[in-house]
Tab-separated table of C-alpha atoms in Angstrom:
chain	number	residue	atom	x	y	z
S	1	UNK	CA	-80.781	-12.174	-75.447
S	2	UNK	CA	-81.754	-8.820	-76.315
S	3	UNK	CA	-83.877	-8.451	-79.753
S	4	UNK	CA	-82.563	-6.245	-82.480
S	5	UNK	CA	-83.654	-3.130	-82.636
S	6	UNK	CA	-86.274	-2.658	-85.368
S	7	UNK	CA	-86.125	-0.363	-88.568
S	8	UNK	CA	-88.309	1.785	-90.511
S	9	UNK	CA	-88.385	-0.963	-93.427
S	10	UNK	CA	-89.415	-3.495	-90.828
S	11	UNK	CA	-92.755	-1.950	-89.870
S	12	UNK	CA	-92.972	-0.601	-93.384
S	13	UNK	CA	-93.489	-4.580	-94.462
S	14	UNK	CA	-95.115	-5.243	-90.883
S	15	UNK	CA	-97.762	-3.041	-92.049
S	16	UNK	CA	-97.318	-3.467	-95.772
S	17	UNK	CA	-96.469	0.426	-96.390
S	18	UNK	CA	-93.924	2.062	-97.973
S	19	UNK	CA	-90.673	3.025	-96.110
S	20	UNK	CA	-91.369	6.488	-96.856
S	21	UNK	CA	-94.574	6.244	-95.517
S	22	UNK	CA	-93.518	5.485	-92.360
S	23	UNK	CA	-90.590	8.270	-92.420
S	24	UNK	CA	-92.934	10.592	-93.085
S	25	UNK	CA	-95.912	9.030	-90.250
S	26	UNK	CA	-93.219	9.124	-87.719
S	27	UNK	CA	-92.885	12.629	-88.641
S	28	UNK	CA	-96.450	13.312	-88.570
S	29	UNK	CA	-96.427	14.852	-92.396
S	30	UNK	CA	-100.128	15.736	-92.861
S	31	UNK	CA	-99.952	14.347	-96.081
S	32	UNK	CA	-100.327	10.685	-94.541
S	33	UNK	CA	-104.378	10.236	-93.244
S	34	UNK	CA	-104.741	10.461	-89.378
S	35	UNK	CA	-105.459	6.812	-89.366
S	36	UNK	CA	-102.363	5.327	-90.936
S	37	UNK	CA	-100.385	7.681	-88.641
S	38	UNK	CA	-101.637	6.360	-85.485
S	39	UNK	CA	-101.594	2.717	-87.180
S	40	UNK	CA	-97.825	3.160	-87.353
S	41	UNK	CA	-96.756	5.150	-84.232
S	42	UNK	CA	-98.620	2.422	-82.315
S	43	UNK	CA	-96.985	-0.227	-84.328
S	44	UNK	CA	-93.330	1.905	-83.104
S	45	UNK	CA	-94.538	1.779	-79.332
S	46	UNK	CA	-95.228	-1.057	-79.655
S	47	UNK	CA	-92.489	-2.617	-80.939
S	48	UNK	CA	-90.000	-0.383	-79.010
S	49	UNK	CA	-88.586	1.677	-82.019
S	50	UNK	CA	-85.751	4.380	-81.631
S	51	UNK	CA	-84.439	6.413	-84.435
S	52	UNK	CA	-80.699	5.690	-85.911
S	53	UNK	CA	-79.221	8.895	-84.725
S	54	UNK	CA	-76.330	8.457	-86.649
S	55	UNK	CA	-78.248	7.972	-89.486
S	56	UNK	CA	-79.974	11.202	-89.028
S	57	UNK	CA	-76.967	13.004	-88.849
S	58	UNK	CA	-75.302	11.432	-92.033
S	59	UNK	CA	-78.930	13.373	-93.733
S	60	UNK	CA	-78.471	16.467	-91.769
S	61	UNK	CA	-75.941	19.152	-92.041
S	62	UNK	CA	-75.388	19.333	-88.636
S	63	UNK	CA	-76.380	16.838	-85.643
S	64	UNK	CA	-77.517	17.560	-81.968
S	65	UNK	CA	-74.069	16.204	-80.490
S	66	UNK	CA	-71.370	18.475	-79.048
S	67	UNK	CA	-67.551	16.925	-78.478
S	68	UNK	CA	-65.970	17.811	-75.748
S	69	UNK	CA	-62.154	16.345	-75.512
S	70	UNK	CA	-60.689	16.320	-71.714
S	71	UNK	CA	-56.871	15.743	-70.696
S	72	UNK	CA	-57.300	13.619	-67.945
S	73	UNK	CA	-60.543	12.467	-66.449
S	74	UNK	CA	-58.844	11.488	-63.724
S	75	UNK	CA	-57.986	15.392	-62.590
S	76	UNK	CA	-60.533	16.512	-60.604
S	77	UNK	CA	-60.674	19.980	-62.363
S	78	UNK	CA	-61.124	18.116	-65.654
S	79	UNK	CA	-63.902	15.602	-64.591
S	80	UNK	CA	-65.653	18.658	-62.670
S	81	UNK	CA	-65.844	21.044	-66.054
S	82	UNK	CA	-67.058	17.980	-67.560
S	83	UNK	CA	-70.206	17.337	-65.044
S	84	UNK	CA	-71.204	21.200	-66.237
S	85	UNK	CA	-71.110	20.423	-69.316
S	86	UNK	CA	-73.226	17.251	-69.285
S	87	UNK	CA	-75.512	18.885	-66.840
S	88	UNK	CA	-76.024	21.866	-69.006
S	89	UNK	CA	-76.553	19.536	-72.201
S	90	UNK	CA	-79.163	17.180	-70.434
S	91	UNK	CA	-81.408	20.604	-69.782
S	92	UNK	CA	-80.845	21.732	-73.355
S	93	UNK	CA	-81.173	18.368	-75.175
S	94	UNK	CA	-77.857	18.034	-76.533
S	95	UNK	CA	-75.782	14.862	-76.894
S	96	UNK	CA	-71.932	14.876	-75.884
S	97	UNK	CA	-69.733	12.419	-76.953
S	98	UNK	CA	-66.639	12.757	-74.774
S	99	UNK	CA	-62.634	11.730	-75.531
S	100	UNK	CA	-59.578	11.498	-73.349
S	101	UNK	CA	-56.261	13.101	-75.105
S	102	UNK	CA	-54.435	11.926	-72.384
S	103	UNK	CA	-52.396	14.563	-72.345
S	104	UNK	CA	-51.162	13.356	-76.227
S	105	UNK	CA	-51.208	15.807	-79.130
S	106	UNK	CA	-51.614	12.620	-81.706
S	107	UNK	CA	-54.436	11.326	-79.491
S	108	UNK	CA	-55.924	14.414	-79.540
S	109	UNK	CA	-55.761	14.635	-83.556
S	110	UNK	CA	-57.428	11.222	-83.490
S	111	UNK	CA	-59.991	12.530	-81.718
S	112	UNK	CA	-60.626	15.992	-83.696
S	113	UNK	CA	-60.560	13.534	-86.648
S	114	UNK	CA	-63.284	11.174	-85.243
S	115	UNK	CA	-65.069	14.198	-84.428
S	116	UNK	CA	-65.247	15.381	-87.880
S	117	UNK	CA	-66.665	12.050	-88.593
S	118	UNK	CA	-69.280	12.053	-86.478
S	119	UNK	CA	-70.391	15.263	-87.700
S	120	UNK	CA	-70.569	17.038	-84.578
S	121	UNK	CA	-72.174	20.298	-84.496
S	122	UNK	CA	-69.689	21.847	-82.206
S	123	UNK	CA	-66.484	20.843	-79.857
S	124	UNK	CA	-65.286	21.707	-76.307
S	125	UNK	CA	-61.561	21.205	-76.109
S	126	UNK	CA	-58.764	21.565	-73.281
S	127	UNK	CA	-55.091	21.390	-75.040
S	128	UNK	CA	-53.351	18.160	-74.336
S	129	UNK	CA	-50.196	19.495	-72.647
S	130	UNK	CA	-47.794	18.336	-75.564
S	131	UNK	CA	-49.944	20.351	-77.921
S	132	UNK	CA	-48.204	22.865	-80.108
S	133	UNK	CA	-49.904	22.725	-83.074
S	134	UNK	CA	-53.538	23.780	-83.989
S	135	UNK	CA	-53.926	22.191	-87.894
S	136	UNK	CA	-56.643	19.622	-86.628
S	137	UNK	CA	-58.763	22.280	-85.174
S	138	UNK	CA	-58.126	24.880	-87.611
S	139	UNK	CA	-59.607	21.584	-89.446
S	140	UNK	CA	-62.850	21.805	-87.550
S	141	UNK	CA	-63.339	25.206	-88.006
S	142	UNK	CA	-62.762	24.814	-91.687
S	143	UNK	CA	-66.028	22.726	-91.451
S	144	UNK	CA	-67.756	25.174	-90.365
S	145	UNK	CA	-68.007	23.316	-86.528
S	146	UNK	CA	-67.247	26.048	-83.802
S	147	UNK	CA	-65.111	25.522	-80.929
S	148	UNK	CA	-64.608	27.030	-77.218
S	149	UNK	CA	-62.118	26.158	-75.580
S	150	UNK	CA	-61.596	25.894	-71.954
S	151	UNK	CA	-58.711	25.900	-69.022
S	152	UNK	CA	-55.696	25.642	-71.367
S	153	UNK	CA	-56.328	27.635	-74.669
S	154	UNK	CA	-55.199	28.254	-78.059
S	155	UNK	CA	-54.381	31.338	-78.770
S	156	UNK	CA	-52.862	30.960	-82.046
S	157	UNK	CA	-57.193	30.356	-83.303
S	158	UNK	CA	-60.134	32.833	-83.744
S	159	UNK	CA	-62.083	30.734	-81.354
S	160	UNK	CA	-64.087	31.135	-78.346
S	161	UNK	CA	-62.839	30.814	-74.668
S	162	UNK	CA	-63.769	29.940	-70.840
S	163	UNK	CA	-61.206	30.343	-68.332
S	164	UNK	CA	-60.029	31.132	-64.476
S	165	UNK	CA	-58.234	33.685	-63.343
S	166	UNK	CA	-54.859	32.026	-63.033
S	167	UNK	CA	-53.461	35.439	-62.620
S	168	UNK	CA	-55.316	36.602	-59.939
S	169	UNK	CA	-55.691	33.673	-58.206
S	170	UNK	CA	-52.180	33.195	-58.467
S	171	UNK	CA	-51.028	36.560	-57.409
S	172	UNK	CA	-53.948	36.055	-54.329
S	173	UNK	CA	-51.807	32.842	-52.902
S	174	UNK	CA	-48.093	33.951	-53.336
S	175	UNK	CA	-49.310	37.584	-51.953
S	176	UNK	CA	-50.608	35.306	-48.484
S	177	UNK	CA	-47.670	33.154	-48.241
S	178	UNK	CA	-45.327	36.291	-47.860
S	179	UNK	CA	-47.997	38.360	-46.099
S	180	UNK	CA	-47.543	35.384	-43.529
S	181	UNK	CA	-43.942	35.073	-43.364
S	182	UNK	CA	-42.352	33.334	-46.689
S	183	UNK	CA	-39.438	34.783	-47.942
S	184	UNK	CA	-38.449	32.202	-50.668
S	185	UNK	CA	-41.146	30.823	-52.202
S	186	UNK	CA	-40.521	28.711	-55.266
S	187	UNK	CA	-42.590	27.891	-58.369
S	188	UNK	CA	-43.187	24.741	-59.512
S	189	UNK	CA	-44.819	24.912	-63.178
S	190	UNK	CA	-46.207	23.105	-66.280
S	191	UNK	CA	-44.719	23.547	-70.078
S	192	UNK	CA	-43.963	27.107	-70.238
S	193	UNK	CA	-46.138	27.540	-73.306
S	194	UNK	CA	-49.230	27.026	-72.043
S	195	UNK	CA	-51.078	29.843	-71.342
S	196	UNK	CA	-52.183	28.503	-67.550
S	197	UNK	CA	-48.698	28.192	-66.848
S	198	UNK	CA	-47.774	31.868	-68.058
S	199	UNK	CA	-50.734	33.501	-66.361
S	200	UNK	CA	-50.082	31.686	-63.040
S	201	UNK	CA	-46.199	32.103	-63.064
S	202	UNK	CA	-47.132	35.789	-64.005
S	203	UNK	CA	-49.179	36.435	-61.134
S	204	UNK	CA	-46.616	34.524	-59.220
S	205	UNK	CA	-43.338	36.906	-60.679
S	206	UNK	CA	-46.125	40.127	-59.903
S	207	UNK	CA	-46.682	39.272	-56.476
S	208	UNK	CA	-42.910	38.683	-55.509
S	209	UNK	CA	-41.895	41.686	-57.449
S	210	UNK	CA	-44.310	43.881	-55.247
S	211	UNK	CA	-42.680	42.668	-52.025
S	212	UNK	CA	-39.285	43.241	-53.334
S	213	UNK	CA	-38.312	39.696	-53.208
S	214	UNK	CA	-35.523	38.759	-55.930
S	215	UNK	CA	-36.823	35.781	-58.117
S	216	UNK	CA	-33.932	33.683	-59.858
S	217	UNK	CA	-34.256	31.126	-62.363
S	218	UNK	CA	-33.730	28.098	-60.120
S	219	UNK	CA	-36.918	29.393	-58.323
S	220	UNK	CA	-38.782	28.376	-61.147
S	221	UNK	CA	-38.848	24.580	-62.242
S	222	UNK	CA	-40.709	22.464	-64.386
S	223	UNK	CA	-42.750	19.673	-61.978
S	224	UNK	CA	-46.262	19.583	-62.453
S	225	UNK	CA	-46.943	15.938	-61.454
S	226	UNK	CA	-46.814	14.335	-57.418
S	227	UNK	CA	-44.364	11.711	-58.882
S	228	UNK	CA	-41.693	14.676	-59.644
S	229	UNK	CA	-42.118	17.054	-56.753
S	230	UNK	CA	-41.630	13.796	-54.752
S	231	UNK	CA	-38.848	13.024	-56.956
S	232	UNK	CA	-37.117	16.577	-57.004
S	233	UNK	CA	-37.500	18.469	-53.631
S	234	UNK	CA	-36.114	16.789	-51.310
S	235	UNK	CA	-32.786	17.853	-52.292
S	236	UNK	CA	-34.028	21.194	-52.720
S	237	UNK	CA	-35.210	20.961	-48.996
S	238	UNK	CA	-32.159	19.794	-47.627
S	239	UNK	CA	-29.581	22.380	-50.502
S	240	UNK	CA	-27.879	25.741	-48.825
S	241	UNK	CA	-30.668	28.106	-50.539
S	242	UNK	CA	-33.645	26.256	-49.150
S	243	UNK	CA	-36.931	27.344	-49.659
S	244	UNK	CA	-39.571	28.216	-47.049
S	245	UNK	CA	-42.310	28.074	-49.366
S	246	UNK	CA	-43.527	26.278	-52.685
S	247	UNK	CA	-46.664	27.671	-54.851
S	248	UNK	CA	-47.015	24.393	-57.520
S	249	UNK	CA	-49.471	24.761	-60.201
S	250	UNK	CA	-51.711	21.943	-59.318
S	251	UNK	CA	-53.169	19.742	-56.100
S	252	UNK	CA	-51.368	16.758	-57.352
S	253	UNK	CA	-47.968	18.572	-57.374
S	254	UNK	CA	-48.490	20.538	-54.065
S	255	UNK	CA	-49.311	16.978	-52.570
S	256	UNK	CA	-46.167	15.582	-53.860
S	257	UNK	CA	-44.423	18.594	-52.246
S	258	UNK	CA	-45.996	17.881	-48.709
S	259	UNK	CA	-45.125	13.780	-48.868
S	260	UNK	CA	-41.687	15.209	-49.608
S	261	UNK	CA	-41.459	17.186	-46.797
S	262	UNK	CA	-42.040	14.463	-44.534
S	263	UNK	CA	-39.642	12.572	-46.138
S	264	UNK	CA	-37.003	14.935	-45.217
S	265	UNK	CA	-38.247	16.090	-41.963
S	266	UNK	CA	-39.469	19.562	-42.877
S	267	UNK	CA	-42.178	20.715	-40.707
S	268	UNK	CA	-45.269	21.924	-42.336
S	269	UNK	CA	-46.179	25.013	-42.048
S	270	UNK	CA	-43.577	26.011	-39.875
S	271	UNK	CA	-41.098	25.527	-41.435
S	272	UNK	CA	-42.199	25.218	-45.121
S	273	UNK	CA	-45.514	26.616	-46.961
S	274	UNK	CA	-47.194	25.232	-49.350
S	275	UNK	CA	-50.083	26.675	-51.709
S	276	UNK	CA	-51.396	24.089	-54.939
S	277	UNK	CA	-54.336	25.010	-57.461
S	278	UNK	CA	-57.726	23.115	-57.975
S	279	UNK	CA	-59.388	22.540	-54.779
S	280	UNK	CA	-60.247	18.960	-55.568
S	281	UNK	CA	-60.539	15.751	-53.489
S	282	UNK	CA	-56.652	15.608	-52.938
S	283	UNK	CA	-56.428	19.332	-51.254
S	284	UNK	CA	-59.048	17.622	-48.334
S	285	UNK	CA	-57.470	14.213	-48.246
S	286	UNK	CA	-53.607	15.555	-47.456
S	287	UNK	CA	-52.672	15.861	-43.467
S	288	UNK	CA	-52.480	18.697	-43.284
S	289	UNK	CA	-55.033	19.694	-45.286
S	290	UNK	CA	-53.745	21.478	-48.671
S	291	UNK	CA	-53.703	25.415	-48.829
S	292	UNK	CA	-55.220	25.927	-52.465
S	293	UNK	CA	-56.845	28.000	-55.402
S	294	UNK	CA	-60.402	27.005	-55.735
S	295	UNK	CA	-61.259	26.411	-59.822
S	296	UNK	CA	-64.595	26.445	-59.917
S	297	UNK	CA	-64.764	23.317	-62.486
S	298	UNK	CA	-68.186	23.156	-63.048
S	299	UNK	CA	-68.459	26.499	-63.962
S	300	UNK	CA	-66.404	26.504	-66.084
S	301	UNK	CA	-68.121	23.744	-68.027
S	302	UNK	CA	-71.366	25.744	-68.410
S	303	UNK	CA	-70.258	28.681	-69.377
S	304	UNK	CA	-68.294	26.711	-72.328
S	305	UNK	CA	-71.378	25.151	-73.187
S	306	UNK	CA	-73.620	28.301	-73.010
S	307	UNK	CA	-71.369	29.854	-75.306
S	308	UNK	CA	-70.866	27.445	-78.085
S	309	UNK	CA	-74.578	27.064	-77.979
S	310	UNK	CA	-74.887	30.307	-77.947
S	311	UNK	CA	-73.324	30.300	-81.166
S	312	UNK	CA	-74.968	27.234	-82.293
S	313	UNK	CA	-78.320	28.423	-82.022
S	314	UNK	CA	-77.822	32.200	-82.355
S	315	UNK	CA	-75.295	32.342	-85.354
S	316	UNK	CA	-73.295	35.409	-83.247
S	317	UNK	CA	-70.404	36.046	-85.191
S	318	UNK	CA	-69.221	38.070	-82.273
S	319	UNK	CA	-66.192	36.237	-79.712
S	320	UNK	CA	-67.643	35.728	-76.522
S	321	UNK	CA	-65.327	34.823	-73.681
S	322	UNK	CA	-65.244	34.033	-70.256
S	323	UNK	CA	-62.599	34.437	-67.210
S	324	UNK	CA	-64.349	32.605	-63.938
S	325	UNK	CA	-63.154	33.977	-60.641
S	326	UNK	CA	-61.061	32.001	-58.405
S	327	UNK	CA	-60.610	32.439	-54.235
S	328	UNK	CA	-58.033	31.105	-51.939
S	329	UNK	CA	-58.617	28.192	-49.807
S	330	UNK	CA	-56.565	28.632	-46.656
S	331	UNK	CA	-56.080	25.330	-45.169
S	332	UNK	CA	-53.265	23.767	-42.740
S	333	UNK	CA	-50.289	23.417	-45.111
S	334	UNK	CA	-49.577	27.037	-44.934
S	335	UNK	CA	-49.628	29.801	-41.692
């Protein structure tokens, strides 16, 4: 059984001092003699005493722990920016406490909330994808508690930013699929309000438009999970305007896209091409082996940390933002 941890009152009567005493010995305040100092930091050693953090922070006006609030820990682009940013904080001696929205705008509120609790110093937030409203971090940075936030943004905030190119990169993969034979390529996207999804159906739209290829609505679609592509393409596969080519804004999608392929018989790439985004463990894992947009996840994560430390510890009132560079991944599911 594991013995409780002990308190700055218990050596105080240990060692029949005051508890300020000790505060102050643990501190070494020059105002306690040399002696009694090393009498009670021995005594701590000893005993195996660790600071109450939270009780620190309660005194302070601001603690040493950043919150960082992920989607989906699951998605390897998520849990990737998230090993940056713990890396990073480990070599600066910050603390992260880390929350899952799951993709939930009223988890996500929970979480700003316990934030604010906890009195972080400073928060790293991707947008669940239901989120359309900014009041609870408008809340944080009525607190004075800065923010940066990374992958899918608010842009409706005065706040700090990291993200990839989803234009480019975007543009990059549609531009290859027709350079190597496509000539109907559909879309499949997330909630159109996102700012990933605009930026990537953008440089999707851009790309088509400078090879003179018509783009209709039904080219477009909202599927942005492997359960839906699975659910929805087969019919598209097998309908008189079939495509010969899907760019889907994620691995998980894109993989959903292949499986449905097979289901129906289509022959990949020869007969359809498919392009995702990430670059995680799913894009290697597929046969064939996913065509994709390389992220750059970790990245990510430490430039959102540098900056909001940056801030921090600086005080720059100045934005500071970042766009990371992606690159095609040519694998087997396109030519």
């Amino acid at each position: 059984m594991n013995k409780p941890q002990i308190t700055i009152k218990d050596i105080a009567r240990a060692l029949n001092v005051s508890p300020s005493t000790v505060s102050r010995a643990l501190k070494d305040n020059p105002d306690i003699s040399q002696e009694t100092r090393n009498l009670i930091h021995a005594y701590a050693r000893e005993h195996n005493y660790k600071p109450n953090v939270l009780a620190v922070n309660l005194r302070a006006s601001r603690s040493n722990t950043i919150g960082v609030i992920v989607p989906q820990l699951v998605h390897h682009f998520f849990s990737c920016v998230l090993s940056g940013i713990e890396k990073a904080a480990a070599e600066a001696g910050y603390n992260i406490l880390v929350a899952q929205s799951n993709e939930s705008y009223e988890q996500e509120v929970k979480i700003v909330h316990s934030f604010l609790a906890a009195r972080v110093c400073g928060v790293i937030a991707s947008l669940a994808k239901d989120t359309s409203q900014y009041d609870h971090y408008q809340d944080l940075l009525n607190n004075n508690i800065p923010i940066v936030f990374y992958d899918r943004i608010c842009t409706g905030l005065k706040t700090e930013r990291v993200v990839v190119d989803d234009y480019a990169g975007s543009f990059a993969a549609v531009e290859y699929m027709i350079q190597t034979g496509c000539k109907r390529i559909l879309f499949y996207g997330a909630a159109p309000h996102l700012e990933i999804t605009k930026n990537r159906r953008n440089g999707y739209l851009d790309a088509m438009k400078k090879y003179k290829i018509p783009v209709d609505d039904s080219m477009i679609m909202l599927c942005d999970t492997r359960e839906r592509a699975i659910s929805i393409t087969p019919d598209i596969l097998e309908g008189s305007e079939h495509p010969d080519g899907f760019f889907a804004i994620n691995d998980e999608t894109a993989s959903g896209i292949l499986y449905a392929c097979k289901l129906v018989g289509k022959k990949v790439p020869d007969e359809v091409s498919i392009c995702g985004f990430t670059d995680g463990a799913i894009a290697q894992s597929t046969d064939p082996k996913l065509t994709t947009v390389e992220q750059h996840g970790e990245e990510v994560g430490k430039s959102a940390f540098s900056i909001l430390t940056g801030k921090l510890e600086g005080g720059d009132d100045k934005s500071s933002n970042k766009i990371v560079r992606t690159n095609l991944v040519v694998r087997g599911t396109t030519k």
